[in-house]
Coordinates of C-alpha atoms in Angstrom, one line a residue:
X1 CA 111.0 146.8 113.5
X2 CA 107.5 147.6 112.4
X3 CA 104.4 146.5 114.3
X4 CA 101.4 145.2 112.5
X5 CA 99.7 148.6 113.3
X6 CA 102.6 150.5 111.8
X7 CA 102.4 148.4 108.6
X8 CA 98.7 149.1 108.3
X9 CA 99.4 152.8 108.8
X10 CA 102.1 152.9 106.2
X11 CA 99.9 151.1 103.7
X12 CA 97.1 153.7 104.2
X13 CA 99.6 156.6 103.8
X14 CA 101.0 155.0 100.7
X15 CA 97.5 155.0 99.2
X16 CA 96.7 158.6 100.2
X17 CA 99.3 160.7 101.8
X18 CA 97.0 163.7 102.1
X19 CA 95.1 162.2 105.0
X20 CA 95.5 164.1 108.3
X21 CA 96.7 162.3 111.5
X22 CA 93.2 162.6 112.8
X23 CA 91.8 160.8 109.7
X24 CA 94.5 158.2 109.9
X25 CA 93.6 157.7 113.6
X26 CA 90.0 156.9 112.7
X27 CA 91.2 154.3 110.2
X28 CA 93.8 152.7 112.4
X29 CA 92.7 153.1 116.0
X30 CA 96.1 154.7 116.8
X31 CA 96.3 158.1 118.5
X32 CA 96.9 161.2 116.3
X33 CA 99.9 162.1 118.4
X34 CA 101.4 158.6 117.9
X35 CA 100.8 158.9 114.2
X36 CA 102.5 162.3 114.0
X37 CA 105.5 161.0 115.9
X38 CA 105.8 157.9 113.7
X39 CA 105.5 159.9 110.5
X40 CA 108.2 162.3 111.7
X41 CA 110.5 159.4 112.6
X42 CA 109.8 157.6 109.3
X43 CA 110.7 160.7 107.4
X44 CA 113.9 161.1 109.3
X45 CA 114.8 157.4 108.7
X46 CA 113.9 157.7 105.0
X47 CA 111.2 155.0 105.4
X48 CA 108.9 157.7 104.0
X49 CA 111.2 159.2 101.4
X50 CA 108.8 161.6 99.8
X51 CA 105.2 162.5 98.9
X52 CA 104.3 162.7 95.3
X53 CA 101.0 162.7 93.4
X54 CA 100.6 160.3 90.4
X55 CA 100.1 162.6 87.4
X56 CA 98.8 161.3 84.1
X57 CA 100.9 163.7 81.9
X58 CA 99.3 162.4 78.7
X59 CA 96.0 164.1 79.8
X60 CA 97.8 167.5 80.3
X61 CA 98.9 167.9 76.8
X62 CA 102.5 168.6 78.1
X63 CA 105.2 167.1 75.9
X64 CA 107.1 164.4 77.9
X65 CA 109.0 161.4 76.8
X66 CA 109.9 158.6 79.1
X67 CA 112.4 155.8 78.5
X68 CA 113.6 152.7 80.4
X69 CA 117.3 152.4 80.1
X70 CA 119.0 149.1 80.7
X71 CA 122.6 149.6 81.8
X72 CA 125.5 147.1 82.2
X73 CA 128.1 148.3 84.7
X74 CA 131.5 147.2 85.7
X75 CA 131.2 147.0 89.5
X76 CA 133.9 148.7 91.5
X77 CA 136.1 146.8 94.0
X78 CA 134.8 147.5 97.5
X79 CA 131.8 149.5 96.3
X80 CA 129.9 147.1 93.9
X81 CA 127.3 149.1 92.1
X82 CA 126.7 151.7 94.9
X83 CA 129.3 154.2 93.8
X84 CA 128.0 154.5 90.2
X85 CA 124.4 154.5 91.5
X86 CA 125.2 157.5 93.8
X87 CA 126.7 159.3 90.8
X88 CA 123.7 158.5 88.6
X89 CA 121.1 159.5 91.1
X90 CA 122.3 163.1 90.9
X91 CA 121.1 163.5 87.3
X92 CA 117.7 165.3 87.3
X93 CA 116.6 163.4 84.1
X94 CA 116.7 160.1 86.0
X95 CA 113.4 159.6 87.8
X96 CA 114.0 156.0 89.1
X97 CA 117.2 154.0 89.5
X98 CA 117.2 150.3 90.4
X99 CA 119.7 147.5 90.8
X100 CA 118.5 144.5 88.8
X101 CA 119.1 140.8 88.5
X102 CA 119.3 139.3 85.0
X103 CA 120.8 140.5 81.8
X104 CA 121.7 144.0 82.9
X105 CA 122.7 145.6 86.2
X106 CA 120.8 148.9 86.5
X107 CA 117.4 150.1 85.2
X108 CA 116.9 153.8 84.8
X109 CA 113.5 155.5 84.1
X110 CA 114.3 158.8 82.6
X111 CA 112.2 161.7 81.2
X112 CA 112.9 164.4 78.6
X113 CA 110.9 166.8 76.4
X114 CA 111.6 164.8 73.2
X115 CA 113.1 161.5 72.1
X116 CA 116.1 163.5 71.0
X117 CA 116.6 164.8 74.5
X118 CA 116.5 161.3 75.9
X119 CA 118.9 160.1 73.2
X120 CA 121.3 163.0 73.9
X121 CA 121.2 162.2 77.6
X122 CA 122.2 158.6 76.9
X123 CA 124.9 159.5 74.4
X124 CA 126.5 162.5 76.1
X125 CA 126.0 162.0 79.8
X126 CA 125.3 158.3 80.5
X127 CA 127.3 156.2 78.1
X128 CA 130.6 158.1 78.4
X129 CA 130.7 157.5 82.2
X130 CA 133.5 155.4 83.5
X131 CA 132.4 151.8 84.4
X132 CA 129.3 152.0 82.0
X133 CA 129.7 149.0 79.7
X134 CA 126.6 149.2 77.6
X135 CA 123.1 150.7 77.5
X136 CA 119.8 149.7 75.8
X137 CA 117.0 152.3 75.5
X138 CA 113.3 151.4 75.5
X139 CA 110.9 154.3 74.9
X140 CA 107.6 154.3 76.9
X141 CA 104.8 154.5 74.4
X142 CA 101.8 154.7 76.8
X143 CA 101.3 154.2 80.5
X144 CA 98.3 152.2 81.6
X145 CA 99.1 152.0 85.3
X146 CA 101.6 153.8 87.4
X147 CA 102.5 153.3 91.1
X148 CA 99.4 151.1 91.5
X149 CA 97.1 153.8 90.0
X150 CA 95.1 152.9 86.8
X151 CA 95.5 155.7 84.2
X152 CA 92.9 154.6 81.7
X153 CA 89.3 155.6 82.5
X154 CA 86.3 153.3 82.0
X155 CA 85.4 155.3 78.9
X156 CA 88.7 154.7 77.3
X157 CA 88.4 151.1 76.2
X158 CA 90.8 150.6 73.4
X159 CA 89.2 149.8 70.1
X160 CA 91.0 147.5 67.7
X161 CA 90.2 147.3 64.1
X162 CA 88.7 144.1 62.9
X163 CA 90.8 142.4 60.3
X164 CA 88.8 140.1 58.0
X165 CA 90.2 137.5 55.7

């Protein structure tokens, strides 16, 4: 169970994981030693599952295509969706995998170099898997915000053409 102080600490770490235990101590009033121990425990328990920067790949000029794939799955007796999810999470192309409510069961965020790479992944690796009933692919055209971080700068207000009658 998390204390209110632990929740505050996690929220600060989620905003900037580069802060040192000493800097976190100043912001929370907790001792640096306590913070080091909590972080170590949270990493072991997978409460903190990783540390990743948010990179705006559009600004790097690197070719990357992302797609959101909706997947309908036939759940397995005794396992539900967990067994297929464990199998899917092994694919390096899949960056996020979530169980959903609504019209489909799983949502996958995948990345490839080209649209054809993404299409081939779906056709050759994903769709043929046992228990996959159907897929729907939605290509990401532009990211405006990711993981709580705004990706458009102030200077980048989008200009729309005026259409006159």
